[in-house]
Tab-separated table of C-alpha atoms in Angstrom:
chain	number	residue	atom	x	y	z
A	1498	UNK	CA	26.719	37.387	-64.481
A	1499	UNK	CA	29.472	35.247	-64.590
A	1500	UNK	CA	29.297	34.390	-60.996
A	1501	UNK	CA	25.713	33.247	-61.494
A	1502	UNK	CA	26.843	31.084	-64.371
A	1503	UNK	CA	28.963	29.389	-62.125
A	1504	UNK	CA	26.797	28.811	-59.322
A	1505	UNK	CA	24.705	26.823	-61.981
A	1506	UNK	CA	26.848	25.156	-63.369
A	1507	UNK	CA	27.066	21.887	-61.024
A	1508	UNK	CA	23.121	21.175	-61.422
A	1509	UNK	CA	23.520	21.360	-64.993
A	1510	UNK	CA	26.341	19.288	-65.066
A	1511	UNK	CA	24.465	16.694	-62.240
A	1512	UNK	CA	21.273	17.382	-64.631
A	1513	UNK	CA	23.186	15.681	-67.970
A	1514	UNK	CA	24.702	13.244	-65.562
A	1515	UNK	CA	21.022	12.332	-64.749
A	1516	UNK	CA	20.075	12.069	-68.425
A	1517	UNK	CA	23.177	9.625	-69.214
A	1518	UNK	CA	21.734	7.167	-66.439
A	1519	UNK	CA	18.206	7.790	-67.357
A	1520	UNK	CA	19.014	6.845	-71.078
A	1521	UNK	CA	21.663	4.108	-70.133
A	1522	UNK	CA	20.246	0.515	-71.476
A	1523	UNK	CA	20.463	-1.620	-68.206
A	1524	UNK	CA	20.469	-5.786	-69.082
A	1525	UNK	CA	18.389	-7.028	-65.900
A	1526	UNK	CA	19.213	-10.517	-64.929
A	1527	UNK	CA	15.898	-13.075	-64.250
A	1528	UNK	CA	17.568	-13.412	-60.526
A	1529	UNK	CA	14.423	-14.856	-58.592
A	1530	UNK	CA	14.426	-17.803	-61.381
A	1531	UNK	CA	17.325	-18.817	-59.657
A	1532	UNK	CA	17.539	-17.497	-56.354
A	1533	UNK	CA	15.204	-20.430	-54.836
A	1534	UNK	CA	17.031	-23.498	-56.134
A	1535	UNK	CA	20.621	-21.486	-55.339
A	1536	UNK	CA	19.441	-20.925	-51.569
A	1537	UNK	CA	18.621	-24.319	-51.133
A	1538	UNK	CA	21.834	-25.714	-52.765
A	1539	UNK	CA	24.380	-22.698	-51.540
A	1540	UNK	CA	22.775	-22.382	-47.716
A	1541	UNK	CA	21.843	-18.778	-48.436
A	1542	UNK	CA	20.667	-16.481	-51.138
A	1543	UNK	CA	23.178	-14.591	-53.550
A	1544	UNK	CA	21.473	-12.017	-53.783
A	1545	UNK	CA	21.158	-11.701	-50.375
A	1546	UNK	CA	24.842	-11.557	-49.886
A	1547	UNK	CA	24.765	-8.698	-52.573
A	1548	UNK	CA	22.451	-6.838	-50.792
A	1549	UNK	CA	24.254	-6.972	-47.728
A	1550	UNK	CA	27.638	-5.959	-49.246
A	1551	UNK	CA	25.996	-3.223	-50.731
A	1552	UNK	CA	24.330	-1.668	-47.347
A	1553	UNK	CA	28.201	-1.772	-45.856
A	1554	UNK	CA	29.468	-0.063	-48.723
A	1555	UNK	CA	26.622	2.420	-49.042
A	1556	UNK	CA	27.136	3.041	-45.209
A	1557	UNK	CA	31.005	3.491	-45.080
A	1558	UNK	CA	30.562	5.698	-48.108
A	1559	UNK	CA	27.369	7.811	-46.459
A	1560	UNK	CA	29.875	8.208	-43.703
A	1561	UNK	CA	32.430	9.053	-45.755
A	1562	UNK	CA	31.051	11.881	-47.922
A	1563	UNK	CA	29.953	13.271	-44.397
A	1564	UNK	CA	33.239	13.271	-43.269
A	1565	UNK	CA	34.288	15.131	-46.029
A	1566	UNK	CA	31.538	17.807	-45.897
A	1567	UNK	CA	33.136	18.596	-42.540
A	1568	UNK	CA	36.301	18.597	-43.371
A	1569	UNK	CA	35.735	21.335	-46.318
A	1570	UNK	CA	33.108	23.283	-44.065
A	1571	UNK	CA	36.240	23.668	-41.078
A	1572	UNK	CA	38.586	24.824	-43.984
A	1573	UNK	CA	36.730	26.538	-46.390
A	1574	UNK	CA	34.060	27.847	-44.525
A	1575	UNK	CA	34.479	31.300	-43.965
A	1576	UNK	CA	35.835	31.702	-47.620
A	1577	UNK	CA	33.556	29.989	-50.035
A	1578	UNK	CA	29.390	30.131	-50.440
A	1579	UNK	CA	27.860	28.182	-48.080
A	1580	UNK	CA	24.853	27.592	-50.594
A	1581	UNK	CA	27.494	26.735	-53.753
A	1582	UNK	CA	29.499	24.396	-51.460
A	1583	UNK	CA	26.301	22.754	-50.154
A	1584	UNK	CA	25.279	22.435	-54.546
A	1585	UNK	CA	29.211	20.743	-54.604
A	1586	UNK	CA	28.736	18.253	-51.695
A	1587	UNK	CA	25.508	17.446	-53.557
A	1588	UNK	CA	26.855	16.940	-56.920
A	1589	UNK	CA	29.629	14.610	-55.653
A	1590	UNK	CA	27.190	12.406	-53.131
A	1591	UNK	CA	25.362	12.113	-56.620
A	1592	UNK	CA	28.017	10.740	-58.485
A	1593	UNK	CA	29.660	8.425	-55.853
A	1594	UNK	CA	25.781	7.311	-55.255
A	1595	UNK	CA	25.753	6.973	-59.490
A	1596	UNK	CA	28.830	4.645	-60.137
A	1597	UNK	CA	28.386	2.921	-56.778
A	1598	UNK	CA	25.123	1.766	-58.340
A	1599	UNK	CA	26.333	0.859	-61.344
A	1600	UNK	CA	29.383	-0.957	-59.936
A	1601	UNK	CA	27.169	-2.783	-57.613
A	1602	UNK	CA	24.904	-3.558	-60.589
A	1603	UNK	CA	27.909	-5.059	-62.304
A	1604	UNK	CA	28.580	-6.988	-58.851
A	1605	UNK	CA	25.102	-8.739	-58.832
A	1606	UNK	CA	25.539	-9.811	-62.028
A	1607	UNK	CA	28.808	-11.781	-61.872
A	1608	UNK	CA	27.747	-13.107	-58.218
A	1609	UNK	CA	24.849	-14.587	-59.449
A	1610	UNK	CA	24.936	-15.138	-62.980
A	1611	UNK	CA	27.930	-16.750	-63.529
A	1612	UNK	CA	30.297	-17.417	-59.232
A	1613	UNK	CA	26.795	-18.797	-57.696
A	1614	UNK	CA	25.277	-19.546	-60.644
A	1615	UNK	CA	23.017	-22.556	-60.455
A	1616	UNK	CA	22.046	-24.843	-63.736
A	1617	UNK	CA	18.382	-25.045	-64.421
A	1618	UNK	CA	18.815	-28.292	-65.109
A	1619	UNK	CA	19.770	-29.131	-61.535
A	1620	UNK	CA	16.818	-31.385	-59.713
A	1621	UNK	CA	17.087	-30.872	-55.702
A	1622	UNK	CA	16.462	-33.861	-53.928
A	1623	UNK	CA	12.715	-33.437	-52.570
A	1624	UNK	CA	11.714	-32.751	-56.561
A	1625	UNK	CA	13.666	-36.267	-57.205
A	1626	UNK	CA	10.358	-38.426	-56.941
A	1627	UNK	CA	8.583	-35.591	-59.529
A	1628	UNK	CA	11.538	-36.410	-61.765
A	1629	UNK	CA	11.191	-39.868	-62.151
A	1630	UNK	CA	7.664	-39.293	-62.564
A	1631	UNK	CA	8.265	-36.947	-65.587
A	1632	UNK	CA	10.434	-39.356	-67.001
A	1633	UNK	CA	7.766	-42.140	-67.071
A	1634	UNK	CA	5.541	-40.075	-68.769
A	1635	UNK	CA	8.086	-38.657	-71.108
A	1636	UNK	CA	8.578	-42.191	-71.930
A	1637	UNK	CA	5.225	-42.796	-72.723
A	1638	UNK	CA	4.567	-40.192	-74.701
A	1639	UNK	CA	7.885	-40.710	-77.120
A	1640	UNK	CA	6.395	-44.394	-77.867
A	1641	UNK	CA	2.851	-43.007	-78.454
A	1642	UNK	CA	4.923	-40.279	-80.782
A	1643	UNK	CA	6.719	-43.089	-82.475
A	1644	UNK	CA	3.336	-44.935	-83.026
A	1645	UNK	CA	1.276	-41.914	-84.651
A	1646	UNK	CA	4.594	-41.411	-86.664
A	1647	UNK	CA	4.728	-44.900	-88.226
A	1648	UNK	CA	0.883	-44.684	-88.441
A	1649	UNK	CA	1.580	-41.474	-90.518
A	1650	UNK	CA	4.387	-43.032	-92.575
A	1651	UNK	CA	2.182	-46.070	-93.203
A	1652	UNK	CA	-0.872	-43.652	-94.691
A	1653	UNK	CA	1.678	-41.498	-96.340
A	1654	UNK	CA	2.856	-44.933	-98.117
A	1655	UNK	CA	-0.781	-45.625	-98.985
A	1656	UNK	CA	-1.110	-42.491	-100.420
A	1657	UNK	CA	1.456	-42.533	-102.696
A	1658	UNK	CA	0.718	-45.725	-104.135
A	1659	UNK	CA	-2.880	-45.022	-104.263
A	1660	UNK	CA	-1.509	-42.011	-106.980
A	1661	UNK	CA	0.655	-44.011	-108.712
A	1662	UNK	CA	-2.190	-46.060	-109.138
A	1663	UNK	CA	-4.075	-43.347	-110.268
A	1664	UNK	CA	-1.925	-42.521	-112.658
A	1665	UNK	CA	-1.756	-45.604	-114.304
A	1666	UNK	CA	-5.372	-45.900	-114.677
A	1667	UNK	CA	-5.140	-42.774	-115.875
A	1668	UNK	CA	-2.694	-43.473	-118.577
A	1669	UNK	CA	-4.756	-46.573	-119.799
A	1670	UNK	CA	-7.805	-44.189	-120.126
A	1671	UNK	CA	-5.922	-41.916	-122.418
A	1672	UNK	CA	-4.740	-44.861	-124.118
A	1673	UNK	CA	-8.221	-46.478	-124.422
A	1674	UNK	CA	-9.776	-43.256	-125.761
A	1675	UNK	CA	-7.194	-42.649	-128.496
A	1676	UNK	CA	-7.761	-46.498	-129.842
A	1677	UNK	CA	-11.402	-45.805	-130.206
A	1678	UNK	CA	-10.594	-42.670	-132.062
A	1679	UNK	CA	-8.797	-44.227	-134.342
A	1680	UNK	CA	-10.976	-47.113	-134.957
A	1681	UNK	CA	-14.190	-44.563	-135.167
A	1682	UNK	CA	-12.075	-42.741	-137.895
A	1683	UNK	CA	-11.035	-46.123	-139.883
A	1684	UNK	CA	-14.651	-47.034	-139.869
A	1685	UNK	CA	-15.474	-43.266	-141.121
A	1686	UNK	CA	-13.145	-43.752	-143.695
A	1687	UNK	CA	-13.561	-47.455	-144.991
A	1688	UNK	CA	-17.484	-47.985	-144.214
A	1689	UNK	CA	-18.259	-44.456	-144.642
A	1690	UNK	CA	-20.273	-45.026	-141.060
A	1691	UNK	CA	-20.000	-42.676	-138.173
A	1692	UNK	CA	-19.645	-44.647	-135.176
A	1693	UNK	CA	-18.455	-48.316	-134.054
A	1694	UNK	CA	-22.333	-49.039	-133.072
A	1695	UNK	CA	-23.462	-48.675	-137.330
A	1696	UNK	CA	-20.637	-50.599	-138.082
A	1697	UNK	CA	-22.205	-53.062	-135.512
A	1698	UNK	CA	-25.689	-52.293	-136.531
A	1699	UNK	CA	-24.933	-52.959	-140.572
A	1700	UNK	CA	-22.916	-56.014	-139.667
A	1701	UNK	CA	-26.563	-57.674	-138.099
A	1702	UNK	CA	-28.459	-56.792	-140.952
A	1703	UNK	CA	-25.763	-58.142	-143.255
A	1704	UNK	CA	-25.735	-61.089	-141.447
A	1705	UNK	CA	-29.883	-61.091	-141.113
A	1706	UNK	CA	-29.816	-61.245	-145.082
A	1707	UNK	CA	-27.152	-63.915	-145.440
A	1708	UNK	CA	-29.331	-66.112	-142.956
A	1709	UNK	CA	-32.328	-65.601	-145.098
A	1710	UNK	CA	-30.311	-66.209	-148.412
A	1711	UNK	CA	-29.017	-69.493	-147.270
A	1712	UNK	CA	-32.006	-70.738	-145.739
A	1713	UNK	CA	-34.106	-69.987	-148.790
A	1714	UNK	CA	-30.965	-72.227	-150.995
A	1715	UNK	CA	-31.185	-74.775	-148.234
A	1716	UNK	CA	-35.234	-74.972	-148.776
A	1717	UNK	CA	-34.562	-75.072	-152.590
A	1718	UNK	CA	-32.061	-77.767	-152.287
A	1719	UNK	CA	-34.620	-80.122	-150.356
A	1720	UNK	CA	-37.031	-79.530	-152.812
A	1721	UNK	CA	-34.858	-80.158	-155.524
A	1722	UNK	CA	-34.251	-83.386	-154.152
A	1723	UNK	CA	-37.438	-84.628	-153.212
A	1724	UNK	CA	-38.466	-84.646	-156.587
């Protein structure tokens, strides 16, 4: 039993090993953002070196795991399970394989994200003629943004004075309506009238009568006198 436990052993432990890399959170570079305008500049493609480092490493270290299965077979082979040392070549090839990955991972990253790193902000030479282009029109379009913004400042001015104005006419509204409250009350309360317009109204016929009264004294006056 405890033989079998320890043939098994090795794939569980490559298994969990397996798990760790599947779960691992890997931060992936934008690499062909940058790989044209770095070949151009550079003469060749980072990532291209990369790769090629990484299929000398990958082949010295193929050979060397090989080398080393030998080497165990000729020594060990007549003593130890040919099917449990097979499982422990595999189990190492998988974890040389594992960190050589991650290493190389690691590798790519500081080649081209930060030693032959290119700024996006670098123009090659052939896009030159687009950049002066874009300028022009940036240009243009800042002045017809300035214009439309002073435009908007100027209505925004407007509009503010328009409700200040507003307010004011407003205010002499209130003030309009509260002195013809108070002069429909004093006319309530000294005429004993209701409204401004039968204060207006009794004012005519007062005045009616008085016309009549002294034209009637001026007839009676000329009569007096002409006899």
């Amino acid at each position: 039993m405890s033989e079998k436990t320890n043939e098994t052993e090795p794939a569980e432990v490559a298994g969990d090993e397996e798990e760790k890399l599947i779960n691992e959170e890997h931060v992936e570079l934008a690499i062909e953002s940058v790989q044209e305008p770095a070949a151009k500049i550079l003469g060749f493609a980072p990532l291209q070196l990369a790769d090629d480092v990484f299929n000398v490493v990958n082949e010295k270290l193929g050979q060397m795991i090989d080398e080393f299965s030998k080497k165990l077979s000729n020594k060990y082979g007549t003593k130890a399970n040919p099917e449990r040392m097979e499982k422990l070549i595999d189990m190492y090839k998988y974890k040389l394989q594992a960190q050589q990955d991650y290493l190389f991972d690691q590798f790519d990253k500081l080649l081209v994200g930060k030693l032959l790193f290119v700024e996006p902000n670098v123009v090659l030479e052939e896009d030159r003629c687009q950049l002066r282009y874009s300028e022009k029109r940036d240009k243009i379009t800042e002045e017809r943004i300035d214009t439309y913004s002073k435009r908007l400042v100027a209505l925004n001015t407007c509009q503010v004075a328009m409700e200040n104005e507003m307010r004011e006419l407003e205010a002499v509204q209130t003030n309009i309506c509260a002195i013809r409250d108070s002069i429909t009350r004093q006319i309530q309360q000294t005429f004993n009238l209701n409204s401004v317009d039968d204060l207006c109204l009794l004012v005519r016929e007062q005045t009616c009568s008085l016309h009549r009264i002294l034209t009637d004294l001026g007839t009676l006056f000329q009569s007096s006198a002409s006899t």
